[in-house]
Amino acid sequence: MKQSSVFSSTPFSGHTKSSLEKNHISSERQIYQRLLDKASSFSRTPTGKPTNNACGPITINLDEIKDNHYSLLRQCNLSPILPRNRIQRIDDASTNNQTVSIPSSDTSDSKTRAWLESIAESPYLSDNWLNNLTSSYQAKKNGRERDYELARANIRFWEKQRASAEKERIDNLEQRLACLLRTPPILEDPYLVPQPIPIELPYKPVKVKEPKVPALPVLTAPQLAEIEAALRTGSPDEVLVDKFRLVITRRELMTLTGTNWLSDMVINFYLQLLQHRSQHQTNLPRIAVLSTFFYAKLTAPIGGGYSGVRRWTRQSKLFDQDIVLIPIHDRGMHWCLSCIDLRVKTITYYDSMGSGNMKCLEQLM
């Protein structure tokens, strides 16, 4: 419910000339202050709290004095200035189908509305302003990275081009130099010492002569006769050699003649001879030999492996030697030899029939 109040700027009811002159002494600021105090006291309860229905227009009578003559009172309506929460309550009341009219303020002018309209179109007040700014900077960063990668690619490309051109130029110079060396000068220069022209450029490397491997010694006639007498006369079980904790009988030596099958005792004894010779001749590589039973024990399905032959390798001190020789009985029918050269770290498999045995090499590794 609207309320309307009337206030007068004249503090007295009489209209005499002396009273007007006396009141004229008060300044306009004091009159305006009294009007504000009255309006404030009217819009509040005795306890000092603002009233809920104090939202009507307030009518103030202004006394106009012209040429020291009193004129009639002029009424003007002032709209009350409400706080934000009060305006919100009025808006809520309007949603409940209650007719509440808020008078428009005379002080709001077109400049304020124009300013509000101008800032409403500002991009800095947009909800997407921060996202747009981040996207813009990210796009610039991606563009700089693309330019950097393109520059790096161009650098690599031109470096390859330069290296290729330099190589081609050097090749051309070498070819021209080769042609100049091959072609003798047309005019003889007395100060030019003639040099032999090489057949090919660059010069052929000097061949290194490989040392000749000494062949096996050839047995003389007396030696052959002695061997024949030892093999043909006597009992087959007679012991002919007892050395290196090995016993060789006549029967085992007979396997060396004709097309007989070789005996493992003969092979072990011969390898022991090679080891003994390397120990007493310093110009020969140091040799370690393993028994013919070594590879069979190493590859045995039961009790085999490194644990089965570990004690044999400890006794021989293999890593202190240059060459390790291992006899191998291939499938129980053919004897082969595997050589471990620790100087060049290689394992070689020798077979007179020319067959390979990768399984053996893998087992020895």
mmCIF file of N, CA and C in Angstrom, residues 14-67:
data_model
loop_
_atom_site.group_PDB
_atom_site.id
_atom_site.type_symbol
_atom_site.label_atom_id
_atom_site.label_comp_id
_atom_site.label_asym_id
_atom_site.label_seq_id
_atom_site.Cartn_x
_atom_site.Cartn_y
_atom_site.Cartn_z
ATOM 1 N N GLY A 14 2.828 31.419 9.473
ATOM 2 C CA GLY A 14 2.503 32.799 9.188
ATOM 3 C C GLY A 14 3.158 33.271 7.926
ATOM 4 N N HIS A 15 2.569 34.310 7.267
ATOM 5 C CA HIS A 15 3.107 34.794 6.007
ATOM 6 C C HIS A 15 3.356 36.288 6.120
ATOM 7 N N THR A 16 4.207 36.680 7.052
ATOM 8 C CA THR A 16 4.553 38.085 7.218
ATOM 9 C C THR A 16 5.894 38.354 6.613
ATOM 10 N N LYS A 17 6.126 39.587 6.331
ATOM 11 C CA LYS A 17 7.380 39.985 5.692
ATOM 12 C C LYS A 17 8.556 39.789 6.609
ATOM 13 N N SER A 18 8.359 40.083 7.908
ATOM 14 C CA SER A 18 9.475 39.904 8.841
ATOM 15 C C SER A 18 9.856 38.440 8.985
ATOM 16 N N SER A 19 8.831 37.577 8.986
ATOM 17 C CA SER A 19 9.140 36.137 9.094
ATOM 18 C C SER A 19 9.894 35.643 7.878
ATOM 19 N N LEU A 20 9.499 36.130 6.710
ATOM 20 C CA LEU A 20 10.205 35.704 5.495
ATOM 21 C C LEU A 20 11.640 36.179 5.502
ATOM 22 N N GLU A 21 11.856 37.391 5.970
ATOM 23 C CA GLU A 21 13.222 37.893 6.010
ATOM 24 C C GLU A 21 14.046 37.125 7.029
ATOM 25 N N LYS A 22 13.427 36.768 8.144
ATOM 26 C CA LYS A 22 14.158 36.004 9.142
ATOM 27 C C LYS A 22 14.533 34.612 8.639
ATOM 28 N N ASN A 23 13.581 33.959 7.954
ATOM 29 C CA ASN A 23 13.868 32.610 7.429
ATOM 30 C C ASN A 23 14.827 32.655 6.248
ATOM 31 N N HIS A 24 14.835 33.771 5.567
ATOM 32 C CA HIS A 24 15.728 33.896 4.411
ATOM 33 C C HIS A 24 17.195 33.826 4.810
ATOM 34 N N ILE A 25 17.423 34.065 6.123
ATOM 35 C CA ILE A 25 18.809 34.010 6.599
ATOM 36 C C ILE A 25 19.359 32.591 6.511
ATOM 37 N N SER A 26 18.516 31.570 6.745
ATOM 38 C CA SER A 26 18.971 30.162 6.670
ATOM 39 C C SER A 26 19.385 29.820 5.245
ATOM 40 N N SER A 27 20.390 29.111 5.174
ATOM 41 C CA SER A 27 20.902 28.730 3.843
ATOM 42 C C SER A 27 20.079 27.585 3.260
ATOM 43 N N GLU A 28 20.239 27.392 1.996
ATOM 44 C CA GLU A 28 19.535 26.298 1.319
ATOM 45 C C GLU A 28 20.006 24.936 1.824
ATOM 46 N N ARG A 29 21.272 24.833 2.221
ATOM 47 C CA ARG A 29 21.803 23.559 2.726
ATOM 48 C C ARG A 29 21.090 23.150 3.999
ATOM 49 N N GLN A 30 20.819 24.070 4.885
ATOM 50 C CA GLN A 30 20.127 23.748 6.129
ATOM 51 C C GLN A 30 18.695 23.320 5.876
ATOM 52 N N ILE A 31 18.034 24.008 4.915
ATOM 53 C CA ILE A 31 16.657 23.631 4.586
ATOM 54 C C ILE A 31 16.615 22.220 4.018
ATOM 55 N N TYR A 32 17.566 21.922 3.141
ATOM 56 C CA TYR A 32 17.598 20.590 2.521
ATOM 57 C C TYR A 32 17.894 19.518 3.554
ATOM 58 N N GLN A 33 18.705 19.845 4.559
ATOM 59 C CA GLN A 33 19.030 18.876 5.593
ATOM 60 C C GLN A 33 17.815 18.577 6.453
ATOM 61 N N ARG A 34 17.012 19.603 6.753
ATOM 62 C CA ARG A 34 15.805 19.380 7.547
ATOM 63 C C ARG A 34 14.796 18.512 6.799
ATOM 64 N N LEU A 35 14.711 18.749 5.482
ATOM 65 C CA LEU A 35 13.785 17.935 4.686
ATOM 66 C C LEU A 35 14.208 16.470 4.670
ATOM 67 N N LEU A 36 15.485 16.235 4.569
ATOM 68 C CA LEU A 36 15.977 14.849 4.579
ATOM 69 C C LEU A 36 15.726 14.190 5.919
ATOM 70 N N ASP A 37 15.889 14.916 7.016
ATOM 71 C CA ASP A 37 15.646 14.346 8.338
ATOM 72 C C ASP A 37 14.191 13.972 8.512
ATOM 73 N N LYS A 38 13.280 14.831 8.021
ATOM 74 C CA LYS A 38 11.860 14.524 8.125
ATOM 75 C C LYS A 38 11.489 13.310 7.283
ATOM 76 N N ALA A 39 12.042 13.259 6.063
ATOM 77 C CA ALA A 39 11.741 12.101 5.203
ATOM 78 C C ALA A 39 12.273 10.812 5.810
ATOM 79 N N SER A 40 13.439 10.880 6.454
ATOM 80 C CA SER A 40 14.016 9.686 7.066
ATOM 81 C C SER A 40 13.212 9.241 8.265
ATOM 82 N N SER A 41 12.736 10.203 9.083
ATOM 83 C CA SER A 41 11.945 9.829 10.258
ATOM 84 C C SER A 41 10.590 9.278 9.868
ATOM 85 N N PHE A 42 10.066 9.705 8.728
ATOM 86 C CA PHE A 42 8.772 9.198 8.295
ATOM 87 C C PHE A 42 8.856 7.764 7.778
ATOM 88 N N SER A 43 9.977 7.419 7.132
ATOM 89 C CA SER A 43 10.122 6.086 6.523
ATOM 90 C C SER A 43 10.611 5.047 7.503
ATOM 91 N N ARG A 44 10.783 5.372 8.781
ATOM 92 C CA ARG A 44 11.266 4.425 9.773
ATOM 93 C C ARG A 44 10.263 4.308 10.907
ATOM 94 N N THR A 45 10.275 3.186 11.612
ATOM 95 C CA THR A 45 9.433 2.934 12.767
ATOM 96 C C THR A 45 10.034 3.618 13.977
ATOM 97 N N PRO A 46 9.278 3.684 15.061
ATOM 98 C CA PRO A 46 9.848 4.292 16.280
ATOM 99 C C PRO A 46 11.081 3.567 16.772
ATOM 100 N N THR A 47 11.245 2.262 16.455
ATOM 101 C CA THR A 47 12.433 1.535 16.901
ATOM 102 C C THR A 47 13.633 1.791 16.027
ATOM 103 N N GLY A 48 13.470 2.509 14.935
ATOM 104 C CA GLY A 48 14.604 2.807 14.068
ATOM 105 C C GLY A 48 14.729 1.908 12.880
ATOM 106 N N LYS A 49 13.807 0.932 12.745
ATOM 107 C CA LYS A 49 13.877 -0.002 11.632
ATOM 108 C C LYS A 49 13.048 0.542 10.491
ATOM 109 N N PRO A 50 13.484 0.335 9.249
ATOM 110 C CA PRO A 50 12.708 0.829 8.119
ATOM 111 C C PRO A 50 11.423 0.041 7.990
ATOM 112 N N THR A 51 10.323 0.759 7.631
ATOM 113 C CA THR A 51 9.026 0.117 7.435
ATOM 114 C C THR A 51 8.986 -0.614 6.126
ATOM 115 N N ASN A 52 8.147 -1.672 6.058
ATOM 116 C CA ASN A 52 8.065 -2.488 4.857
ATOM 117 C C ASN A 52 7.222 -1.848 3.786
ATOM 118 N N ASN A 53 6.277 -0.945 4.188
ATOM 119 C CA ASN A 53 5.386 -0.348 3.207
ATOM 120 C C ASN A 53 5.738 1.094 2.915
ATOM 121 N N ALA A 54 6.918 1.532 3.322
ATOM 122 C CA ALA A 54 7.313 2.925 3.070
ATOM 123 C C ALA A 54 7.949 3.028 1.715
ATOM 124 N N CYS A 55 7.192 2.839 0.676
ATOM 125 C CA CYS A 55 7.713 2.889 -0.682
ATOM 126 C C CYS A 55 6.919 3.822 -1.566
ATOM 127 N N GLY A 56 6.034 4.673 -1.005
ATOM 128 C CA GLY A 56 5.251 5.604 -1.808
ATOM 129 C C GLY A 56 6.016 6.887 -2.056
ATOM 130 N N PRO A 57 5.517 7.726 -2.955
ATOM 131 C CA PRO A 57 6.199 8.994 -3.230
ATOM 132 C C PRO A 57 6.003 9.972 -2.086
ATOM 133 N N ILE A 58 6.981 10.825 -1.897
ATOM 134 C CA ILE A 58 6.956 11.855 -0.854
ATOM 135 C C ILE A 58 6.805 13.205 -1.527
ATOM 136 N N THR A 59 5.814 13.976 -1.089
ATOM 137 C CA THR A 59 5.539 15.305 -1.664
ATOM 138 C C THR A 59 6.132 16.372 -0.757
ATOM 139 N N ILE A 60 6.942 17.223 -1.341
ATOM 140 C CA ILE A 60 7.617 18.298 -0.604
ATOM 141 C C ILE A 60 7.179 19.624 -1.196
ATOM 142 N N ASN A 61 6.677 20.525 -0.367
ATOM 143 C CA ASN A 61 6.280 21.873 -0.794
ATOM 144 C C ASN A 61 7.454 22.814 -0.642
ATOM 145 N N LEU A 62 7.843 23.401 -1.727
ATOM 146 C CA LEU A 62 8.952 24.344 -1.734
ATOM 147 C C LEU A 62 8.393 25.755 -1.800
ATOM 148 N N ASP A 63 8.836 26.583 -0.900
ATOM 149 C CA ASP A 63 8.417 27.994 -0.905
ATOM 150 C C ASP A 63 9.331 28.782 -1.812
ATOM 151 N N GLU A 64 8.769 29.459 -2.714
ATOM 152 C CA GLU A 64 9.538 30.281 -3.631
ATOM 153 C C GLU A 64 9.375 31.742 -3.233
ATOM 154 N N ILE A 65 10.441 32.417 -3.058
ATOM 155 C CA ILE A 65 10.430 33.835 -2.673
ATOM 156 C C ILE A 65 11.047 34.621 -3.797
ATOM 157 N N LYS A 66 10.315 35.437 -4.367
ATOM 158 C CA LYS A 66 10.781 36.272 -5.472
ATOM 159 C C LYS A 66 10.501 37.745 -5.126
ATOM 160 N N ASP A 67 11.541 38.501 -5.169
ATOM 161 C CA ASP A 67 11.441 39.963 -4.933
ATOM 162 C C ASP A 67 10.799 40.263 -3.576
#
